[in-house]
């Protein structure tokens, strides 16, 4: 079970912007896409979650450690705002649980034998492809 972390609304900066894409009669009047900015370093998240977020190779996290999410899926500003916040919480909850430590294992004797037999079979097939000798 993953721990559920919530983000305080005053740590998130939400700006309404014009959505991209095809226009219509309302195109120049309505700003209904949302730009969400969340500064990881200045947040109240626990230290280990902040470190894992900054380590994450996600394109939405800038070099300065700011998460930038653009939501323009819906026509409604409120729905886009909720969608941006949902995506931010999903990103944070994905790193909230510490990664499992990998336990080193060894291949079974049978799997090693199968692999080596396959390699030998392949080598004999390739050896038979050479030019016909004298």
Tab-separated table of N, CA and C in Angstrom:
chain	number	residue	atom	x	y	z
A	1	UNK	N	0.847	-1.198	0.000
A	1	UNK	CA	0.000	0.000	0.000
A	1	UNK	C	0.879	1.243	0.000
A	2	UNK	N	0.621	2.108	-0.929
A	2	UNK	CA	1.408	3.337	-1.021
A	2	UNK	C	0.867	4.392	-0.065
A	3	UNK	N	1.746	5.155	0.573
A	3	UNK	CA	1.256	6.245	1.413
A	3	UNK	C	0.686	7.353	0.529
A	4	UNK	N	-0.385	7.966	1.000
A	4	UNK	CA	-1.033	9.022	0.211
A	4	UNK	C	-0.596	10.375	0.748
A	5	UNK	N	0.039	11.184	-0.101
A	5	UNK	CA	0.538	12.491	0.301
A	5	UNK	C	-0.308	13.555	-0.382
A	6	UNK	N	-0.774	14.521	0.391
A	6	UNK	CA	-1.538	15.624	-0.199
A	6	UNK	C	-0.678	16.875	-0.199
A	7	UNK	N	-0.954	17.752	-1.162
A	7	UNK	CA	-0.193	18.979	-1.335
A	7	UNK	C	-1.047	20.145	-0.856
A	8	UNK	N	-0.442	21.022	-0.108
A	8	UNK	CA	-1.151	22.204	0.379
A	8	UNK	C	-1.414	23.159	-0.794
A	9	UNK	N	-2.639	23.683	-0.913
A	9	UNK	CA	-2.963	24.557	-2.054
A	9	UNK	C	-2.129	25.836	-2.121
A	10	UNK	N	-1.628	26.323	-0.968
A	10	UNK	CA	-0.841	27.558	-1.014
A	10	UNK	C	0.589	27.329	-1.496
A	11	UNK	N	0.998	26.067	-1.686
A	11	UNK	CA	2.329	25.766	-2.235
A	11	UNK	C	2.293	25.649	-3.754
A	12	UNK	N	1.101	25.697	-4.326
A	12	UNK	CA	0.929	25.499	-5.762
A	12	UNK	C	0.532	26.837	-6.392
A	13	UNK	N	1.192	27.157	-7.492
A	13	UNK	CA	0.852	28.386	-8.233
A	13	UNK	C	0.140	27.982	-9.514
A	14	UNK	N	-1.120	28.406	-9.655
A	14	UNK	CA	-1.922	28.035	-10.821
A	14	UNK	C	-2.245	29.291	-11.622
A	15	UNK	N	-1.965	29.236	-12.915
A	15	UNK	CA	-2.213	30.356	-13.815
A	15	UNK	C	-3.109	29.901	-14.954
A	16	UNK	N	-4.084	30.724	-15.301
A	16	UNK	CA	-4.940	30.418	-16.448
A	16	UNK	C	-4.266	30.948	-17.703
A	17	UNK	N	-4.166	30.103	-18.731
A	17	UNK	CA	-3.562	30.505	-20.000
A	17	UNK	C	-4.486	30.083	-21.130
A	18	UNK	N	-4.192	30.568	-22.310
A	18	UNK	CA	-5.000	30.170	-23.472
A	18	UNK	C	-4.591	28.787	-23.914
A	19	UNK	N	-5.571	27.958	-24.201
A	19	UNK	CA	-5.293	26.590	-24.632
A	19	UNK	C	-4.822	26.589	-26.073
A	20	UNK	N	-3.983	25.604	-26.410
A	20	UNK	CA	-3.535	25.449	-27.785
A	20	UNK	C	-4.611	24.714	-28.563
A	21	UNK	N	-4.392	24.597	-29.843
A	21	UNK	CA	-5.287	23.787	-30.653
A	21	UNK	C	-6.234	24.628	-31.480
A	22	UNK	N	-7.131	23.928	-32.147
A	22	UNK	CA	-8.070	24.581	-33.043
A	22	UNK	C	-8.972	25.514	-32.259
A	23	UNK	N	-9.340	26.602	-32.886
A	23	UNK	CA	-10.165	27.601	-32.223
A	23	UNK	C	-11.631	27.406	-32.495
A	24	UNK	N	-12.320	28.465	-32.433
A	24	UNK	CA	-13.757	28.463	-32.634
A	24	UNK	C	-14.226	29.872	-32.340
A	25	UNK	N	-15.495	30.018	-32.077
A	25	UNK	CA	-16.013	31.361	-31.822
A	25	UNK	C	-15.481	31.932	-30.512
A	26	UNK	N	-15.119	31.068	-29.576
A	26	UNK	CA	-14.686	31.524	-28.257
A	26	UNK	C	-13.175	31.663	-28.137
A	27	UNK	N	-12.423	31.418	-29.212
A	27	UNK	CA	-10.990	31.199	-29.114
A	27	UNK	C	-10.232	32.366	-28.481
A	28	UNK	N	-10.592	33.594	-28.781
A	28	UNK	CA	-9.823	34.727	-28.272
A	28	UNK	C	-10.406	35.336	-27.010
A	29	UNK	N	-11.433	34.706	-26.448
A	29	UNK	CA	-12.076	35.294	-25.282
A	29	UNK	C	-11.826	34.518	-24.003
A	30	UNK	N	-11.591	33.210	-24.126
A	30	UNK	CA	-11.576	32.366	-22.937
A	30	UNK	C	-10.171	31.837	-22.681
A	31	UNK	N	-9.699	31.999	-21.437
A	31	UNK	CA	-8.437	31.399	-21.024
A	31	UNK	C	-8.782	30.194	-20.163
A	32	UNK	N	-8.771	29.016	-20.772
A	32	UNK	CA	-9.263	27.883	-20.003
A	32	UNK	C	-8.243	26.757	-19.814
A	33	UNK	N	-7.005	26.940	-20.243
A	33	UNK	CA	-5.978	25.963	-19.917
A	33	UNK	C	-5.312	26.407	-18.619
A	34	UNK	N	-4.665	25.463	-17.941
A	34	UNK	CA	-4.081	25.762	-16.639
A	34	UNK	C	-2.604	25.411	-16.652
A	35	UNK	N	-1.789	26.315	-16.110
A	35	UNK	CA	-0.359	26.102	-15.933
A	35	UNK	C	-0.119	26.006	-14.441
A	36	UNK	N	0.338	24.830	-13.977
A	36	UNK	CA	0.571	24.620	-12.554
A	36	UNK	C	2.069	24.588	-12.304
A	37	UNK	N	2.521	25.346	-11.306
A	37	UNK	CA	3.942	25.345	-10.916
A	37	UNK	C	4.039	24.953	-9.447
A	38	UNK	N	4.942	24.012	-9.151
A	38	UNK	CA	5.118	23.529	-7.786
A	38	UNK	C	6.605	23.434	-7.498
A	39	UNK	N	7.097	24.269	-6.577
A	39	UNK	CA	8.513	24.282	-6.222
A	39	UNK	C	8.772	23.181	-5.203
A	40	UNK	N	9.557	22.186	-5.611
A	40	UNK	CA	9.799	21.021	-4.754
A	40	UNK	C	10.598	21.412	-3.516
A	41	UNK	N	11.644	22.219	-3.688
A	41	UNK	CA	12.524	22.560	-2.568
A	41	UNK	C	11.793	23.381	-1.501
A	42	UNK	N	10.870	24.242	-1.919
A	42	UNK	CA	10.175	25.107	-0.971
A	42	UNK	C	8.904	24.466	-0.411
A	43	UNK	N	8.651	23.209	-0.746
A	43	UNK	CA	7.405	22.576	-0.321
A	43	UNK	C	7.534	21.996	1.083
A	44	UNK	N	6.399	21.605	1.645
A	44	UNK	CA	6.384	21.016	2.991
A	44	UNK	C	6.400	19.487	2.930
A	45	UNK	N	6.787	18.936	1.796
A	45	UNK	CA	6.869	17.485	1.663
A	45	UNK	C	7.999	16.952	2.538
A	46	UNK	N	7.896	15.705	2.978
A	46	UNK	CA	9.003	15.110	3.735
A	46	UNK	C	10.292	15.081	2.895
A	47	UNK	N	11.414	15.142	3.584
A	47	UNK	CA	12.712	15.274	2.910
A	47	UNK	C	12.993	14.130	1.929
A	48	UNK	N	12.660	12.878	2.321
A	48	UNK	CA	12.967	11.749	1.433
A	48	UNK	C	12.115	11.782	0.166
A	49	UNK	N	10.879	12.267	0.260
A	49	UNK	CA	10.021	12.371	-0.935
A	49	UNK	C	10.546	13.472	-1.847
A	50	UNK	N	10.975	14.592	-1.241
A	50	UNK	CA	11.550	15.680	-2.047
A	50	UNK	C	12.786	15.193	-2.797
A	51	UNK	N	13.642	14.444	-2.113
A	51	UNK	CA	14.865	13.940	-2.754
A	51	UNK	C	14.529	13.001	-3.903
A	52	UNK	N	13.547	12.102	-3.691
A	52	UNK	CA	13.177	11.162	-4.757
A	52	UNK	C	12.534	11.892	-5.937
A	53	UNK	N	11.764	12.948	-5.650
A	53	UNK	CA	11.154	13.730	-6.736
A	53	UNK	C	12.230	14.406	-7.573
A	54	UNK	N	13.231	14.986	-6.898
A	54	UNK	CA	14.294	15.675	-7.633
A	54	UNK	C	15.148	14.685	-8.433
A	55	UNK	N	15.262	13.435	-7.961
A	55	UNK	CA	16.029	12.407	-8.671
A	55	UNK	C	15.272	11.871	-9.875
A	56	UNK	N	13.957	12.029	-9.859
A	56	UNK	CA	13.116	11.474	-10.910
A	56	UNK	C	13.444	12.129	-12.246
A	57	UNK	N	13.593	11.327	-13.283
A	57	UNK	CA	13.930	11.869	-14.601
A	57	UNK	C	12.691	12.234	-15.396
A	58	UNK	N	11.791	12.983	-14.800
A	58	UNK	CA	10.540	13.345	-15.463
A	58	UNK	C	10.727	14.668	-16.198
A	59	UNK	N	10.213	14.756	-17.420
A	59	UNK	CA	10.395	15.977	-18.212
A	59	UNK	C	9.609	17.153	-17.646
A	60	UNK	N	8.640	16.889	-16.784
A	60	UNK	CA	7.849	17.975	-16.194
A	60	UNK	C	8.583	18.674	-15.062
A	61	UNK	N	9.717	18.124	-14.617
A	61	UNK	CA	10.487	18.742	-13.540
A	61	UNK	C	11.662	19.486	-14.162
A	62	UNK	N	11.715	20.806	-13.930
A	62	UNK	CA	12.773	21.627	-14.528
A	62	UNK	C	14.082	21.443	-13.772
A	63	UNK	N	15.160	22.016	-14.308
A	63	UNK	CA	16.468	21.922	-13.665
A	63	UNK	C	16.473	22.625	-12.312
A	64	UNK	N	15.592	23.618	-12.152
A	64	UNK	CA	15.510	24.375	-10.897
A	64	UNK	C	14.711	23.637	-9.833
A	65	UNK	N	14.169	22.465	-10.164
A	65	UNK	CA	13.387	21.711	-9.196
A	65	UNK	C	11.954	22.189	-9.086
A	66	UNK	N	11.392	22.653	-10.199
A	66	UNK	CA	10.001	23.112	-10.220
A	66	UNK	C	9.204	22.184	-11.136
A	67	UNK	N	8.108	21.658	-10.603
A	67	UNK	CA	7.230	20.814	-11.412
A	67	UNK	C	6.307	21.741	-12.196
A	68	UNK	N	6.255	21.567	-13.509
A	68	UNK	CA	5.391	22.385	-14.361
A	68	UNK	C	4.438	21.451	-15.085
A	69	UNK	N	3.145	21.640	-14.844
A	69	UNK	CA	2.122	20.805	-15.466
A	69	UNK	C	1.156	21.706	-16.214
A	70	UNK	N	0.884	21.353	-17.465
A	70	UNK	CA	-0.074	22.099	-18.278
A	70	UNK	C	-1.273	21.199	-18.535
A	71	UNK	N	-2.453	21.670	-18.151
A	71	UNK	CA	-3.671	20.885	-18.336
A	71	UNK	C	-4.621	21.657	-19.246
A	72	UNK	N	-5.013	21.025	-20.353
A	72	UNK	CA	-5.951	21.664	-21.281
A	72	UNK	C	-6.905	20.648	-21.886
A	73	UNK	N	-7.138	19.586	-21.129
A	73	UNK	CA	-7.966	18.491	-21.628
A	73	UNK	C	-9.432	18.880	-21.735
A	74	UNK	N	-9.901	19.680	-20.772
A	74	UNK	CA	-11.312	20.032	-20.712
A	74	UNK	C	-11.541	21.470	-21.168
A	75	UNK	N	-12.793	21.783	-21.445
A	75	UNK	CA	-13.132	23.157	-21.830
A	75	UNK	C	-13.311	24.047	-20.611
A	76	UNK	N	-13.552	23.433	-19.473
A	76	UNK	CA	-13.802	24.182	-18.245
A	76	UNK	C	-12.492	24.450	-17.499
A	77	UNK	N	-12.333	25.668	-17.008
A	77	UNK	CA	-11.137	26.037	-16.256
A	77	UNK	C	-11.054	25.240	-14.958
A	78	UNK	N	-12.170	25.053	-14.287
A	78	UNK	CA	-12.180	24.320	-13.019
A	78	UNK	C	-11.789	22.859	-13.211
A	79	UNK	N	-12.286	22.245	-14.276
A	79	UNK	CA	-11.931	20.844	-14.540
A	79	UNK	C	-10.445	20.725	-14.864
A	80	UNK	N	-9.898	21.688	-15.617
A	80	UNK	CA	-8.473	21.665	-15.935
A	80	UNK	C	-7.628	21.887	-14.681
A	81	UNK	N	-8.089	22.749	-13.787
A	81	UNK	CA	-7.376	22.984	-12.526
A	81	UNK	C	-7.350	21.695	-11.695
A	82	UNK	N	-8.497	21.029	-11.610
A	82	UNK	CA	-8.575	19.775	-10.856
A	82	UNK	C	-7.698	18.700	-11.500
A	83	UNK	N	-7.673	18.657	-12.826
A	83	UNK	CA	-6.848	17.678	-13.544
A	83	UNK	C	-5.365	17.923	-13.286
A	84	UNK	N	-4.935	19.190	-13.276
A	84	UNK	CA	-3.528	19.514	-13.013
A	84	UNK	C	-3.143	19.105	-11.593
A	85	UNK	N	-4.000	19.376	-10.631
A	85	UNK	CA	-3.722	18.994	-9.241
A	85	UNK	C	-3.699	17.473	-9.094
A	86	UNK	N	-4.590	16.786	-9.799
A	86	UNK	CA	-4.615	15.324	-9.745
A	86	UNK	C	-3.305	14.751	-10.296
A	87	UNK	N	-2.810	15.322	-11.410
A	87	UNK	CA	-1.565	14.838	-11.998
A	87	UNK	C	-0.366	15.102	-11.087
A	88	UNK	N	-0.381	16.250	-10.394
A	88	UNK	CA	0.704	16.554	-9.452
A	88	UNK	C	0.698	15.556	-8.300
A	89	UNK	N	-0.493	15.287	-7.739
A	89	UNK	CA	-0.572	14.334	-6.629
A	89	UNK	C	-0.199	12.925	-7.081
A	90	UNK	N	-0.555	12.581	-8.311
A	90	UNK	CA	-0.180	11.267	-8.855
A	90	UNK	C	1.339	11.145	-8.965
A	91	UNK	N	1.991	12.234	-9.413
A	91	UNK	CA	3.450	12.249	-9.532
A	91	UNK	C	4.103	12.094	-8.164
A	92	UNK	N	3.579	12.804	-7.173
A	92	UNK	CA	4.152	12.748	-5.828
A	92	UNK	C	3.906	11.379	-5.195
A	93	UNK	N	2.698	10.839	-5.357
A	93	UNK	CA	2.383	9.545	-4.752
A	93	UNK	C	3.164	8.407	-5.401
A	94	UNK	N	3.588	8.609	-6.663
A	94	UNK	CA	4.372	7.583	-7.334
A	94	UNK	C	5.736	7.402	-6.671
A	95	UNK	N	6.299	8.497	-6.119
A	95	UNK	CA	7.614	8.397	-5.465
A	95	UNK	C	7.494	8.343	-3.945
A	96	UNK	N	6.263	8.371	-3.411
A	96	UNK	CA	6.089	8.401	-1.960
A	96	UNK	C	6.570	7.113	-1.306
A	97	UNK	N	6.330	5.982	-1.957
A	97	UNK	CA	6.783	4.708	-1.391
A	97	UNK	C	8.242	4.501	-1.772
A	98	UNK	N	9.093	4.152	-0.817
A	98	UNK	CA	10.501	3.943	-1.161
A	98	UNK	C	10.646	2.743	-2.099
A	99	UNK	N	11.572	2.815	-3.048
A	99	UNK	CA	11.743	1.704	-3.991
A	99	UNK	C	12.253	0.462	-3.263
A	100	UNK	N	11.801	-0.698	-3.729
A	100	UNK	CA	12.247	-1.954	-3.130
A	100	UNK	C	13.715	-2.173	-3.465
A	101	UNK	N	14.454	-2.669	-2.472
A	101	UNK	CA	15.862	-2.991	-2.702
A	101	UNK	C	15.928	-4.276	-3.524
A	102	UNK	N	16.790	-4.297	-4.513
A	102	UNK	CA	16.905	-5.458	-5.375
A	102	UNK	C	17.766	-6.504	-4.684
A	103	UNK	N	17.262	-7.722	-4.640
A	103	UNK	CA	18.027	-8.832	-4.081
A	103	UNK	C	18.694	-9.583	-5.226
A	104	UNK	N	19.985	-9.739	-5.157
A	104	UNK	CA	20.718	-10.431	-6.220
A	104	UNK	C	20.358	-11.909	-6.216
A	105	UNK	N	20.101	-12.449	-7.401
A	105	UNK	CA	19.795	-13.871	-7.526
A	105	UNK	C	20.736	-14.488	-8.548
A	106	UNK	N	20.875	-15.815	-8.472
A	106	UNK	CA	21.726	-16.511	-9.436
A	106	UNK	C	20.850	-17.354	-10.340
A	107	UNK	N	21.255	-17.513	-11.619
A	107	UNK	CA	20.463	-18.359	-12.512
A	107	UNK	C	20.576	-19.825	-12.100
A	108	UNK	N	19.520	-20.576	-12.391
A	108	UNK	CA	19.544	-22.003	-12.055
A	108	UNK	C	20.510	-22.726	-12.983
A	109	UNK	N	20.949	-23.914	-12.558
A	109	UNK	CA	21.884	-24.698	-13.378
A	109	UNK	C	21.232	-25.059	-14.708
A	110	UNK	N	19.932	-25.404	-14.687
A	110	UNK	CA	19.236	-25.789	-15.921
A	110	UNK	C	19.181	-24.612	-16.900
A	111	UNK	N	18.932	-23.378	-16.383
A	111	UNK	CA	18.851	-22.234	-17.297
A	111	UNK	C	20.216	-21.920	-17.899
A	112	UNK	N	21.284	-22.102	-17.115
A	112	UNK	CA	22.639	-21.890	-17.650
A	112	UNK	C	22.918	-22.911	-18.752
A	113	UNK	N	22.544	-24.170	-18.514
A	113	UNK	CA	22.756	-25.227	-19.513
A	113	UNK	C	21.990	-24.925	-20.789
A	114	UNK	N	20.716	-24.526	-20.642
A	114	UNK	CA	19.907	-24.180	-21.828
A	114	UNK	C	20.534	-23.046	-22.613
A	115	UNK	N	21.011	-22.031	-21.903
A	115	UNK	CA	21.625	-20.889	-22.588
A	115	UNK	C	22.870	-21.319	-23.348
A	116	UNK	N	23.721	-22.104	-22.720
A	116	UNK	CA	24.952	-22.531	-23.380
A	116	UNK	C	24.678	-23.458	-24.558
A	117	UNK	N	23.658	-24.331	-24.430
A	117	UNK	CA	23.299	-25.192	-25.563
A	117	UNK	C	22.794	-24.361	-26.736
A	118	UNK	N	22.012	-23.349	-26.442
A	118	UNK	CA	21.509	-22.469	-27.501
A	118	UNK	C	22.638	-21.730	-28.201
A	119	UNK	N	23.621	-21.287	-27.405
A	119	UNK	CA	24.768	-20.587	-27.993
A	119	UNK	C	25.581	-21.530	-28.890
A	120	UNK	N	25.752	-22.774	-28.434
A	120	UNK	CA	26.522	-23.741	-29.222
A	120	UNK	C	25.804	-24.052	-30.535
A	121	UNK	N	24.473	-24.202	-30.458
A	121	UNK	CA	23.684	-24.490	-31.659
A	121	UNK	C	23.822	-23.326	-32.654
A	122	UNK	N	23.728	-22.123	-32.148
A	122	UNK	CA	23.829	-20.930	-32.998
A	122	UNK	C	25.223	-20.845	-33.631
A	123	UNK	N	26.248	-21.148	-32.831
A	123	UNK	CA	27.630	-21.090	-33.336
A	123	UNK	C	27.840	-22.094	-34.461
A	124	UNK	N	27.263	-23.306	-34.322
A	124	UNK	CA	27.439	-24.305	-35.390
A	124	UNK	C	26.701	-23.881	-36.644
A	125	UNK	N	25.537	-23.248	-36.502
A	125	UNK	CA	24.809	-22.756	-37.672
A	125	UNK	C	25.646	-21.696	-38.397
A	126	UNK	N	26.223	-20.786	-37.633
A	126	UNK	CA	27.016	-19.726	-38.244
A	126	UNK	C	28.331	-20.266	-38.841
A	127	UNK	N	28.897	-21.290	-38.204
A	127	UNK	CA	30.145	-21.863	-38.717
A	127	UNK	C	29.903	-22.538	-40.066
A	128	UNK	N	28.707	-23.040	-40.273
A	128	UNK	CA	28.382	-23.700	-41.541
A	128	UNK	C	28.119	-22.733	-42.675
A	129	UNK	N	28.138	-21.444	-42.406
A	129	UNK	CA	27.841	-20.456	-43.439
A	129	UNK	C	29.086	-19.976	-44.179
A	130	UNK	N	30.266	-20.386	-43.768
A	130	UNK	CA	31.483	-19.900	-44.391
A	130	UNK	C	31.618	-20.368	-45.819
A	131	UNK	N	32.655	-19.862	-46.495
A	131	UNK	CA	32.920	-20.280	-47.862
A	131	UNK	C	33.297	-21.753	-47.873
A	132	UNK	N	32.957	-22.429	-48.959
A	132	UNK	CA	33.282	-23.854	-49.086
A	132	UNK	C	34.806	-23.968	-49.236
A	133	UNK	N	35.433	-24.770	-48.363
A	133	UNK	CA	36.894	-24.866	-48.334
A	133	UNK	C	37.461	-25.662	-49.495
A	134	UNK	N	38.765	-25.690	-49.564
A	134	UNK	CA	39.447	-26.406	-50.656
A	134	UNK	C	39.562	-27.876	-50.397
